[in-house]
XYZ file of C-alpha atoms in Angstrom:
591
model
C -38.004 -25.343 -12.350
C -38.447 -25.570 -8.523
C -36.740 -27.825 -6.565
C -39.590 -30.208 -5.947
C -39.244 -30.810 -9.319
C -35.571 -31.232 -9.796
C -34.047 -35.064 -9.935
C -32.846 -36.537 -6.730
C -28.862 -35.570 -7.390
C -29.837 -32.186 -8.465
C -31.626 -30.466 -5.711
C -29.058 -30.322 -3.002
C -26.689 -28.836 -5.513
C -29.410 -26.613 -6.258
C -29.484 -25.569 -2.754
C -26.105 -25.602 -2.401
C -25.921 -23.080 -4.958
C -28.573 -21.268 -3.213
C -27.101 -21.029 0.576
C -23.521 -21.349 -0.228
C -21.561 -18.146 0.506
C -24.861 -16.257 1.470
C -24.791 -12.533 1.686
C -25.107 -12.480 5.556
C -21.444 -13.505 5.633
C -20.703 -9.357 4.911
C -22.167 -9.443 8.485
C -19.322 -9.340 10.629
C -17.920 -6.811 8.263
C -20.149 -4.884 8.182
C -21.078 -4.595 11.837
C -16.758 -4.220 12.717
C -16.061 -1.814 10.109
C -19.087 0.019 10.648
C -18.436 0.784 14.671
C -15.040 0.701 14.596
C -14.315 2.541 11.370
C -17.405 4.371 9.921
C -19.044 5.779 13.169
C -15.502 7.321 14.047
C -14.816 9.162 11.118
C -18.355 10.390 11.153
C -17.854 11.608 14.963
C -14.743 13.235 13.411
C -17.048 15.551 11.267
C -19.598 16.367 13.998
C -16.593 17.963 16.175
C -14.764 19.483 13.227
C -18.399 21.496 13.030
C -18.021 22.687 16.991
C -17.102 26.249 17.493
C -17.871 29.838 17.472
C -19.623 29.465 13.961
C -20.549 25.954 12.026
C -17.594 26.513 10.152
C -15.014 28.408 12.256
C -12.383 25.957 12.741
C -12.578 25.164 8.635
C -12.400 29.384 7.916
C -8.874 29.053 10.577
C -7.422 26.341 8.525
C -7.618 28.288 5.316
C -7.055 31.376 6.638
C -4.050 31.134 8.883
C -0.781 30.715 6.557
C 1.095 28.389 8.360
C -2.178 25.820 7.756
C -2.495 27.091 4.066
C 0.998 26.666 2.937
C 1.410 23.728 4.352
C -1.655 22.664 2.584
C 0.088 23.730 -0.900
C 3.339 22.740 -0.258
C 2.221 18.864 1.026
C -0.106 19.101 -2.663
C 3.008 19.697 -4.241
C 4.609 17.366 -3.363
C 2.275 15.026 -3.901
C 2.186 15.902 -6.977
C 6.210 15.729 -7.860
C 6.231 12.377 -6.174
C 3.722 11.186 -8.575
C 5.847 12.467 -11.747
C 8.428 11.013 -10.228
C 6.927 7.708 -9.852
C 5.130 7.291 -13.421
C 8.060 8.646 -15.185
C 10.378 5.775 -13.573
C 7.795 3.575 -12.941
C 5.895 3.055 -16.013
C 9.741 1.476 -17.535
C 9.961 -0.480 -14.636
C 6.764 -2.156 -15.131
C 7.131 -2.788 -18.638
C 10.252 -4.517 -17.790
C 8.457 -6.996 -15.659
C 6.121 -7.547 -18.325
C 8.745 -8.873 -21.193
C 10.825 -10.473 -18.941
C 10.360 -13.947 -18.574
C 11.266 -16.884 -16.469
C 13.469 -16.444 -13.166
C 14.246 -12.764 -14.551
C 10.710 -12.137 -13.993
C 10.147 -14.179 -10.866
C 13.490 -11.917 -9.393
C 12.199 -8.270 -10.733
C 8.502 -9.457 -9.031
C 10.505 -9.971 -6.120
C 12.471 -7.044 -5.781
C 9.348 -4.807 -6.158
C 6.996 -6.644 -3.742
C 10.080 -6.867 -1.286
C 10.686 -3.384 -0.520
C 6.324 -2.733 -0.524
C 6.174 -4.918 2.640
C 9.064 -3.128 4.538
C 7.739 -0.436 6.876
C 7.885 3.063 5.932
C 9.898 3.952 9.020
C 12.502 1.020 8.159
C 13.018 2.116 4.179
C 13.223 5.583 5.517
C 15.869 4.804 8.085
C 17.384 3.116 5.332
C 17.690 6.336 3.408
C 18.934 8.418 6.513
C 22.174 5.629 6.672
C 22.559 6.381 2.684
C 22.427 9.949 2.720
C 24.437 10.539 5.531
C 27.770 12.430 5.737
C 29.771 8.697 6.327
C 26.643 7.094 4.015
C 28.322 5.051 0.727
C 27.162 8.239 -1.437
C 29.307 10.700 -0.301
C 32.073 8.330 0.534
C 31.679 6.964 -3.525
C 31.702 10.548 -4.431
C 34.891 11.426 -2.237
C 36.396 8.351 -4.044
C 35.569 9.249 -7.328
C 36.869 13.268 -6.527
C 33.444 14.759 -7.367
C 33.549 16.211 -3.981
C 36.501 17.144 -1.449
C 34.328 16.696 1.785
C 31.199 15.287 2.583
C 27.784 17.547 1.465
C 24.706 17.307 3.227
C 22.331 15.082 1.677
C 19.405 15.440 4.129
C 16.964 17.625 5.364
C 16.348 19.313 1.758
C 13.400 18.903 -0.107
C 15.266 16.690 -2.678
C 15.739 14.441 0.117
C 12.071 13.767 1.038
C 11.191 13.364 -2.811
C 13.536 11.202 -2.925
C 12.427 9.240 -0.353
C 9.076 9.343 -0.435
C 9.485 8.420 -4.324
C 11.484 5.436 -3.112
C 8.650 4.514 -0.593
C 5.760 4.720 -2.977
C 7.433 3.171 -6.326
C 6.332 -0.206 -5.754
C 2.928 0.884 -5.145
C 2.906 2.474 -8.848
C 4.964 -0.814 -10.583
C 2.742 -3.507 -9.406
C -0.306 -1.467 -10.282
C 1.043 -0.637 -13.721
C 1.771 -3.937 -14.213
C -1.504 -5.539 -13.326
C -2.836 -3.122 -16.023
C -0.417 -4.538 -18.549
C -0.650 -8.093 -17.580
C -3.726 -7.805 -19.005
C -3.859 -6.511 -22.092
C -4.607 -9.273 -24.853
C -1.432 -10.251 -26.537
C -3.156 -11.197 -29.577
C -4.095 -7.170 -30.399
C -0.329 -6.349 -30.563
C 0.378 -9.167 -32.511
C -2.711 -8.044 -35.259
C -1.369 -4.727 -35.455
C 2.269 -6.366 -36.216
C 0.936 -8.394 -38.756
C -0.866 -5.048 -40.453
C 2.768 -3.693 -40.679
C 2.982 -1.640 -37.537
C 6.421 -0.841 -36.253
C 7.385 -1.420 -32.997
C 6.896 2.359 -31.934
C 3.551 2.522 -33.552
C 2.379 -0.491 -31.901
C 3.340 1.054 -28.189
C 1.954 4.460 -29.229
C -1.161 3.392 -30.839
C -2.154 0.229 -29.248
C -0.352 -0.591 -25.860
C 0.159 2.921 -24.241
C -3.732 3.678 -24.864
C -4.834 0.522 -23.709
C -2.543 1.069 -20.109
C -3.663 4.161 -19.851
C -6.319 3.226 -17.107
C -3.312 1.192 -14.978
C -1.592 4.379 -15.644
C -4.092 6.589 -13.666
C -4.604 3.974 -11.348
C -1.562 3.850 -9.879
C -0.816 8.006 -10.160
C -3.973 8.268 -8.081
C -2.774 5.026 -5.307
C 0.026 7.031 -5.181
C -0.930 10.765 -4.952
C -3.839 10.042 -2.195
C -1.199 8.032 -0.095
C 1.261 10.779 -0.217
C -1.000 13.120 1.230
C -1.170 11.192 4.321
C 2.661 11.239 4.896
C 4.653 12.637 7.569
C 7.299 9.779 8.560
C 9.343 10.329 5.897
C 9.056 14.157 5.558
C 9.869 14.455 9.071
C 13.061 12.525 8.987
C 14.823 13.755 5.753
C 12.797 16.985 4.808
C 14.035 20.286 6.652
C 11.417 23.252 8.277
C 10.520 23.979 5.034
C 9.083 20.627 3.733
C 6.631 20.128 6.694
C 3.217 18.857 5.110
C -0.011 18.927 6.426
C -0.382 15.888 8.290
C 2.699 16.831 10.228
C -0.014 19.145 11.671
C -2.528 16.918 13.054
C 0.136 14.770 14.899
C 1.802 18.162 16.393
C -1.799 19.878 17.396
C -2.991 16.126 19.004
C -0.551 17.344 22.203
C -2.783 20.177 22.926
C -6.018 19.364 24.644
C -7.365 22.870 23.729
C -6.832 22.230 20.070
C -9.794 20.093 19.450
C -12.432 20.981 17.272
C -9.647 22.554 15.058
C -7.358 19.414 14.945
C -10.875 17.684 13.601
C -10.969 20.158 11.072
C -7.358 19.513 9.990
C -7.797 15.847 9.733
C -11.476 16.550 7.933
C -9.611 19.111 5.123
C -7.104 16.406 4.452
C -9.813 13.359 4.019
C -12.052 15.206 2.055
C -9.036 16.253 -0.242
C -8.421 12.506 -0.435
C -11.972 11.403 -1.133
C -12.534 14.420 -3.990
C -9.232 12.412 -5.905
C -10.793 9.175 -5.403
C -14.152 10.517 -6.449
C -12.221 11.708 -9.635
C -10.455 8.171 -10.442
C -13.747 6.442 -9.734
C -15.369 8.398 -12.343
C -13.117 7.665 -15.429
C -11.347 4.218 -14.158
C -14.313 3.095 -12.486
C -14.709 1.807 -8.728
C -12.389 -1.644 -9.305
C -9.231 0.125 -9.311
C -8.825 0.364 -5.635
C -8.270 -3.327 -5.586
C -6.598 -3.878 -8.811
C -9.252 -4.242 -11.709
C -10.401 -7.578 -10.024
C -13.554 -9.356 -12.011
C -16.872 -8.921 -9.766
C -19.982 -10.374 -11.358
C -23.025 -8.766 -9.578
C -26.913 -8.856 -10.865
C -26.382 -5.730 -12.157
C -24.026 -6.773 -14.697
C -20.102 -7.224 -14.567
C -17.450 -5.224 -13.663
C -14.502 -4.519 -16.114
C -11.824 -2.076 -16.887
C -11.551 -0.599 -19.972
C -8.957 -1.942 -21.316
C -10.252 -5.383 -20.722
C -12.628 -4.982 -23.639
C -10.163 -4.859 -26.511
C -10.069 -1.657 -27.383
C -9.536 1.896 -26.176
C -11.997 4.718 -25.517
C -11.690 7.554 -28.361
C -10.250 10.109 -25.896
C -7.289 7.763 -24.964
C -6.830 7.116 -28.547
C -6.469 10.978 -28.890
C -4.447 11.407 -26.227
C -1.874 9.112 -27.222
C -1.934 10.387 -30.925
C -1.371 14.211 -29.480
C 1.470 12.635 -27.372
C 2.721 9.993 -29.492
C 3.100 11.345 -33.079
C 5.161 13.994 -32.904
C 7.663 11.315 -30.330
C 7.030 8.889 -32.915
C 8.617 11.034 -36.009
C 11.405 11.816 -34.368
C 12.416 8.335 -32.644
C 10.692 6.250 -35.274
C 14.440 5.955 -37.118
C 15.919 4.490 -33.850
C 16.619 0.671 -33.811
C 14.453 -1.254 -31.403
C 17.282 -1.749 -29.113
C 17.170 1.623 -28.074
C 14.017 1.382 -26.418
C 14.904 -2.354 -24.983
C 17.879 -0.902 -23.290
C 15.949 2.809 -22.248
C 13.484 0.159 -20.400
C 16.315 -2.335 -19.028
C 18.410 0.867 -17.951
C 15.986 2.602 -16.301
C 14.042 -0.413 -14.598
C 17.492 -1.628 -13.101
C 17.693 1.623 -11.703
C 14.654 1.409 -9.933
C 15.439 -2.207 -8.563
C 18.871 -0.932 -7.428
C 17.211 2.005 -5.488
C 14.604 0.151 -3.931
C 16.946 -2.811 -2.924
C 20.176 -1.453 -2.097
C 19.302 0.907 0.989
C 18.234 -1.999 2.740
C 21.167 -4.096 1.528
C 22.994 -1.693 2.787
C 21.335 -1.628 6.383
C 22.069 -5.059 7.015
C 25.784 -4.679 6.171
C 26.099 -2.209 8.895
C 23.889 -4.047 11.430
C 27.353 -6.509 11.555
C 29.058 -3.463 11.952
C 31.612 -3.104 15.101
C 31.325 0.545 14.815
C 29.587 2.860 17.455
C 28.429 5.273 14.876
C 26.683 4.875 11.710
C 29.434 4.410 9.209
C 29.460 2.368 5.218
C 31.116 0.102 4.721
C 31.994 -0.797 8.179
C 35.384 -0.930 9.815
C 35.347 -4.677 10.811
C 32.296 -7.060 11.429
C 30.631 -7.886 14.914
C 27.668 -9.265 16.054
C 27.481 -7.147 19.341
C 24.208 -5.065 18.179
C 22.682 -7.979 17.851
C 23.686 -9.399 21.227
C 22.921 -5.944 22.572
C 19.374 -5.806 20.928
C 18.383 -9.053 22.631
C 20.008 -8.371 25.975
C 17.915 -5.695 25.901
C 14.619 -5.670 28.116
C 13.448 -2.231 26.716
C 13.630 -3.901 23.192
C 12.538 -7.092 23.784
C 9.243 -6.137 26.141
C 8.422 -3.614 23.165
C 8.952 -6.823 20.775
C 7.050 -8.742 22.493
C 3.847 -6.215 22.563
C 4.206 -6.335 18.670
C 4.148 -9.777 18.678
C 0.796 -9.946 20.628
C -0.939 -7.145 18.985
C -0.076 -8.313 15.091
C -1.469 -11.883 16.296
C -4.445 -10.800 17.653
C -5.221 -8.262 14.551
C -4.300 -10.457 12.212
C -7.132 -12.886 13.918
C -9.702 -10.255 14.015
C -8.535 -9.336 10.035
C -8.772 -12.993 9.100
C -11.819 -13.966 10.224
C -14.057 -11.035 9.334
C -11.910 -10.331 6.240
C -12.425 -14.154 5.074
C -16.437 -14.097 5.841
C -16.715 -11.460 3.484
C -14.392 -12.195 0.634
C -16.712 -15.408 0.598
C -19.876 -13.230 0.401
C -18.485 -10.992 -2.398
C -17.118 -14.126 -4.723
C -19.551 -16.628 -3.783
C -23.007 -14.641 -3.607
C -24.784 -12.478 -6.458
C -26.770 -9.106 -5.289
C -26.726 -5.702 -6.530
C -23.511 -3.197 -5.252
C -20.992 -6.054 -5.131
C -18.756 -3.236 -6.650
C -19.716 -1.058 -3.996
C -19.657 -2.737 -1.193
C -16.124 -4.176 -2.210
C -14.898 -0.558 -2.126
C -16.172 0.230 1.431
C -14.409 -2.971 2.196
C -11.215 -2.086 0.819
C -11.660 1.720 1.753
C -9.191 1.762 4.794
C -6.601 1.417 2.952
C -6.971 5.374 1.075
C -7.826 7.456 4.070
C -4.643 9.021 5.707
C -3.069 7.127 8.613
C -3.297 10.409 10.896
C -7.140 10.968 10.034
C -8.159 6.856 10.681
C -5.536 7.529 13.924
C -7.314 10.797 15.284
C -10.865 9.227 14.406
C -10.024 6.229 16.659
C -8.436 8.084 19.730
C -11.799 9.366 21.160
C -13.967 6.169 20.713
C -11.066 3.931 21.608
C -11.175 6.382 24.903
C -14.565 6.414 25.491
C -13.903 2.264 25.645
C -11.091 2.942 27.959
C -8.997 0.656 25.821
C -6.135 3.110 25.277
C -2.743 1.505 25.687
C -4.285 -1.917 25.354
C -3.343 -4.765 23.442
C -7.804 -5.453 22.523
C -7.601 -1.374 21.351
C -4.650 -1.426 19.422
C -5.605 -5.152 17.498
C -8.912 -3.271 16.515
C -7.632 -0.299 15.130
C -4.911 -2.195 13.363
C -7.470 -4.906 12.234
C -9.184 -1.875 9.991
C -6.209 -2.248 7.592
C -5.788 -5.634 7.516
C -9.032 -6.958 6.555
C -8.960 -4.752 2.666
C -5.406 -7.475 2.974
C -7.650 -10.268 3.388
C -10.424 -9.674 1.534
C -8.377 -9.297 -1.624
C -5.803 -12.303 -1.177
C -8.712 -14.733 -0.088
C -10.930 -13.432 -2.988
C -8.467 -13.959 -4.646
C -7.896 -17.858 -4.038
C -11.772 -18.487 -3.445
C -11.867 -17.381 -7.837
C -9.480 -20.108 -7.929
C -11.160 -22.576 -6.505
C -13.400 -24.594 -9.129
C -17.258 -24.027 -8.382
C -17.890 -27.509 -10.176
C -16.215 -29.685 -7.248
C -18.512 -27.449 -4.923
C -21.305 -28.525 -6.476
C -20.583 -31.969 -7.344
C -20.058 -32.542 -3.064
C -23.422 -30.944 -2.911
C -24.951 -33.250 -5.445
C -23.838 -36.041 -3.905
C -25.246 -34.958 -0.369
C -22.889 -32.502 1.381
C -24.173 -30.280 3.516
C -22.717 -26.386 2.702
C -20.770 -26.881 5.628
C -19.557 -30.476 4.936
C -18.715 -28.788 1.219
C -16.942 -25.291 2.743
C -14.869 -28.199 5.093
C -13.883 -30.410 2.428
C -13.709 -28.406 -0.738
C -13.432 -25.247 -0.396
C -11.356 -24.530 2.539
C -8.315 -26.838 1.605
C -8.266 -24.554 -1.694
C -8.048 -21.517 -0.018
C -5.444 -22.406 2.624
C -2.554 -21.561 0.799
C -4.695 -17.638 0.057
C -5.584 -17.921 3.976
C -2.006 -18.433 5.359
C -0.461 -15.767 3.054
C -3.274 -13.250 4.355
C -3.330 -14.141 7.963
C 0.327 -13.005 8.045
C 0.109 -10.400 5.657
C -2.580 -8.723 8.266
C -0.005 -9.723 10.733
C 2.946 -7.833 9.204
C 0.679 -5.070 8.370
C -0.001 -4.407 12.601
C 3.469 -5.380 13.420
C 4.834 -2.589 11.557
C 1.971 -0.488 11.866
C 3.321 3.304 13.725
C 0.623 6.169 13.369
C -2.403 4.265 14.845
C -0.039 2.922 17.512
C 1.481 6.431 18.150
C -2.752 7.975 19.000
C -3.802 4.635 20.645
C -0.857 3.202 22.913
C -0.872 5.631 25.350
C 2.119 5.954 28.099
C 1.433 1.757 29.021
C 2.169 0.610 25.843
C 5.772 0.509 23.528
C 5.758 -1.535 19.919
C 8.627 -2.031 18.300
C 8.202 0.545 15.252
C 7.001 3.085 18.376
C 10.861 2.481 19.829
C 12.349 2.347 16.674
C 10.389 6.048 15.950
C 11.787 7.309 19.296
C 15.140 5.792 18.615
C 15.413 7.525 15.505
C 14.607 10.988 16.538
C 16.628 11.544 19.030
C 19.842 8.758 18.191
C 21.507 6.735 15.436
C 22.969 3.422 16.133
C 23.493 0.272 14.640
C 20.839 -1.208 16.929
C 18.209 0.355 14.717
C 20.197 -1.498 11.635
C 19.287 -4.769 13.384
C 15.730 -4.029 14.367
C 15.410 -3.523 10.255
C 17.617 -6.102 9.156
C 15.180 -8.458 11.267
C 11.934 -7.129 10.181
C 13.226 -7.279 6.596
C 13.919 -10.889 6.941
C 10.439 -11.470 8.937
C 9.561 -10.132 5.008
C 11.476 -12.390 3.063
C 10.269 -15.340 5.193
C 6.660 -14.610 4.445
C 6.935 -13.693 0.707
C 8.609 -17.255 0.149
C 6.392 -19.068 2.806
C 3.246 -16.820 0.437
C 5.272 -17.356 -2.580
C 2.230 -19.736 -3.963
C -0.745 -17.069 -3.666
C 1.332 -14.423 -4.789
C 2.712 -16.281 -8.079
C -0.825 -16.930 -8.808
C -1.824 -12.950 -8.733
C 0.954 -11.922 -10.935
C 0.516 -14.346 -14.009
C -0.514 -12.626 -17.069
């Protein structure tokens, strides 16, 4: 039927339906991303290529041992910190999932809490723990496991540790998005057949979280290749991984073409594991097994269909069974208590380092030093006295707002494309979106340095708001998809048949639904540039000092309760937008 032929109140709804959320709204993506993001990384592989031979600078990598075993050891570790993770994490998720009520709402918190602290605070956080005069070796003096105070840093159980500690929320909330949605009314079938409570988890729910499972081991393992933050400040010589590398080698002007390469060897490492995940859990786990529909059909994990693939079943059976003999005579208590054990373990890890940071930004100490002698507020009067730590502030400030602008309105455009428009590749265009957020800090950072240059925009508030913007539109394309699904198509259509023009509608309707998904990524994208250090650390130059670049320098070279304050602040800059986002993020965590 054509729309001649439509009645009267149909056909603007028909158009309506037609023109709202066209496909040209991906343009301002698509044109940002693909300049400021794309073109770089591409220019990063043409000078990786210069040299002697095509592939000189590649055959140096591999060949010189300092490069190679740095290259092993930073896979390694990877690798341990994703054991690490699953082993603790998978409980920890699963605890979420029974609990109910303001248990729930309180576990939710204490995970998504610590995931929007920077890297450089939680880290700090664990330098003040581990210290000599941190609260572990003083509870261990107490206790008389010890007689004087061991060394708790620089060791390689120190950046696991750490970096574990960093990266466990990541694995927890994408666990539990897995198990959030797995159909309750399967479990409750296979109870009714006369399926104990072990065979149930073995056979049905294990298998069918397998995907969330891999998801989050692979979130997880690409993001600790990119790290160098935390090995830096609690590893010793002998835990320096690769990216290290790149940052070192960016002093040394005669070093490029090589320090390409570097950066090139670790992204392509990164893309070959997200090549892997894609292929068995399918291009929607980046962002969390969202629903897509497309022309080409609709997107959906596995598990969302009921039942699991033959392989998984296998898997768990090979696993499970023998497990399953031998526990299969425990009461189910024992497992309720493994999961409560273990999962308050993780909350106390992730929340007590920075509990423990604000305690000793009241300290009246001069030193570093749990629990603190007396209470002052004198590093807070000295922080804002100041004018080193204010002006740096203030830069942050300016650079978050304007990022978070740039994020926000190009992020916005095209989560409205991808929800509210149908064409082929919605899938894949939603990963290019979301992209930024897998490649390595120090690659994206190198990438940027020489087009950013070529702009003369190093050390400049417009330089460092684009580069920051790259990470904070995947933020806002997710959150405001996310509230745009919400928002009930019908009332659209019913403004349209009643005469609204798509704009009039998009005014009216749909933007006072998305506010709430709008606000909460708007400052989201602003946190994510005011704590952002690696892109700032290539691209602010000698004009330009943010706060997390002061707080880096402050660190390395001296430990005062003035960095407890900078944290304690930023952590309640947190707390404010979680409860001021507290809406939107409810919403994305109901089963």
């Amino acid at each position: 039927m054509s729309t001649a032929t439509l009645p009267a109140g149909m056909a603007p709804a028909r158009r309506f339906a037609l023109r709202g959320g066209p496909a040209w709204l991906l343009a301002p993506a698509v044109i940002f991303l693909g300049f400021i993001y794309v073109l770089p990384l591409l220019d990063l592989f043409r000078v990786s290529l210069t040299g002697a031979t095509l592939f000189a600078n590649f055959e140096r990598v591999f060949s010189v041992p300092l490069y190679w075993d740095s290259l092993v050891r930073t896979l390694a570790i990877a690798g341990w910190v994703v054991v690490l993770c699953a082993l603790f994490g998978y409980p920890t998720a699963l605890l979420i999932h029974r609990s109910r009520g303001i248990a729930k709402a309180l576990l939710t918190g204490a995970i998504i809490l610590p995931y929007f602290v920077a890297i450089l605070i939680r880290t700090y956080a664990w330098m003040v723990l581990l210290g000599r005069n941190g609260p572990i070796n003083k509870a261990l003096l107490a206790i008389g496991v010890i007689d004087t105070p061991i060394d708790l840093l620089f060791n390689r159980g120190a950046v696991l540790l750490g970096m574990s500690a960093v990266l466990m929320p990541l694995m927890v909330l994408t666990i539990y998005s897995g198990l959030s949605r797995i159909d309750p009314a399967v479990l409750r079938a296979a109870r009714s057949a006369g399926a104990g409570p072990m065979a149930v988890f073995w056979r049905i729910f294990f298998p069918l979280s397998l995907p969330s499972v891999g998801a989050g081991c692979l979130l997880v393992f690409v993001s600790a290749l990119g790290f160098f933050i935390t090995p830096t400040l609690l590893g010793g010589p002998g835990d320096h991984m690769f990216a290290m590398h790149i940052t070192q080698q960016a002093d040394f002007l005669g070093s490029e073409g090589f320090l390409q390469a570097l950066a090139v060897v670790l992204l392509l490492i990164t893309l070959l594991m997200v090549g892997v995940a894609m292929r068995f859990l399918g291009l929607d786990f980046i962002w969390g097994g969202q629903k897509l529909d497309d022309n080409a059909g609709r997107t959906r994990p596995q598990h969302e269909k009921g039942q699991a693939s033959p392989v998984k079943t296998a898997l768990a059976d090979a696993i499970g069974w023998p497990v399953l003999r031998a526990l299969g005579a425990l009461p189910e208590r024992v497992g309720t208590w493994f999961v409560g054990l273990t999962g308050g373990f993780v909350v106390a890890a992730l929340t007590l380092p920075i509990v423990v940071v604000a305690i000793i930004s009241f300290s009246r100490s001069s030193f570093l030093t749990f629990p603190p002698p007396a209470l002052s507020t004198r590093w807070y009067a000295q922080f804002i006295s100041d004018s080193n730590w204010m002006t740096a502030f203030g830069t942050s400030v300016g650079v978050a707002i304007v990022s978070a602008l740039l994020a926000v309105l190009i992020g916005a455009s095209a989560a409205m494309a991808i929800v509210r428009s149908n064409f082929r590749g919605k899938s894949i265009v939603m990963t290019l979106l979301i992209s930024p957020i897998i490649v390595p800090p120090v690659v994206l950072g190198l990438s940027l340095y020489s087009f950013v240059l070529r702009l003369d925009l190093i050390g400049t508030v417009p330089g460092v708001a684009m580069a920051h913007a790259i990470g904070g539109i995947p933020l806002v394309v997710v959150i405001v998809a996310a509230a745009l699904q919400a928002v009930d198509q019908k009332l659209e259509l019913a403004a349209a048949v009643h005469g609204a023009s798509p704009l009039r509608v998009f005014a009216h309707v749909t933007l006072p639904g998305i506010t709430p998904g709008l606000a909460a990524a708007g400052f989201f994208a602003f946190l994510h540039s005011f704590d952002e250090l690696v892109l700032s650390m290539f691209l602010a130059g000698s004009r330009m000092t943010t706060l997390p670049l002061r707080l880096w320098a402050d660190i390395n070279y001296q430990l005062n309760p003035v960095l407890a304050v900078v944290s304690t602040l930023e952590v309640l800059l947190v707390i404010a937008g979680i409860s001021f986002a507290r809406k939107t993020l409810a919403g994305r965590t109901q089963p």
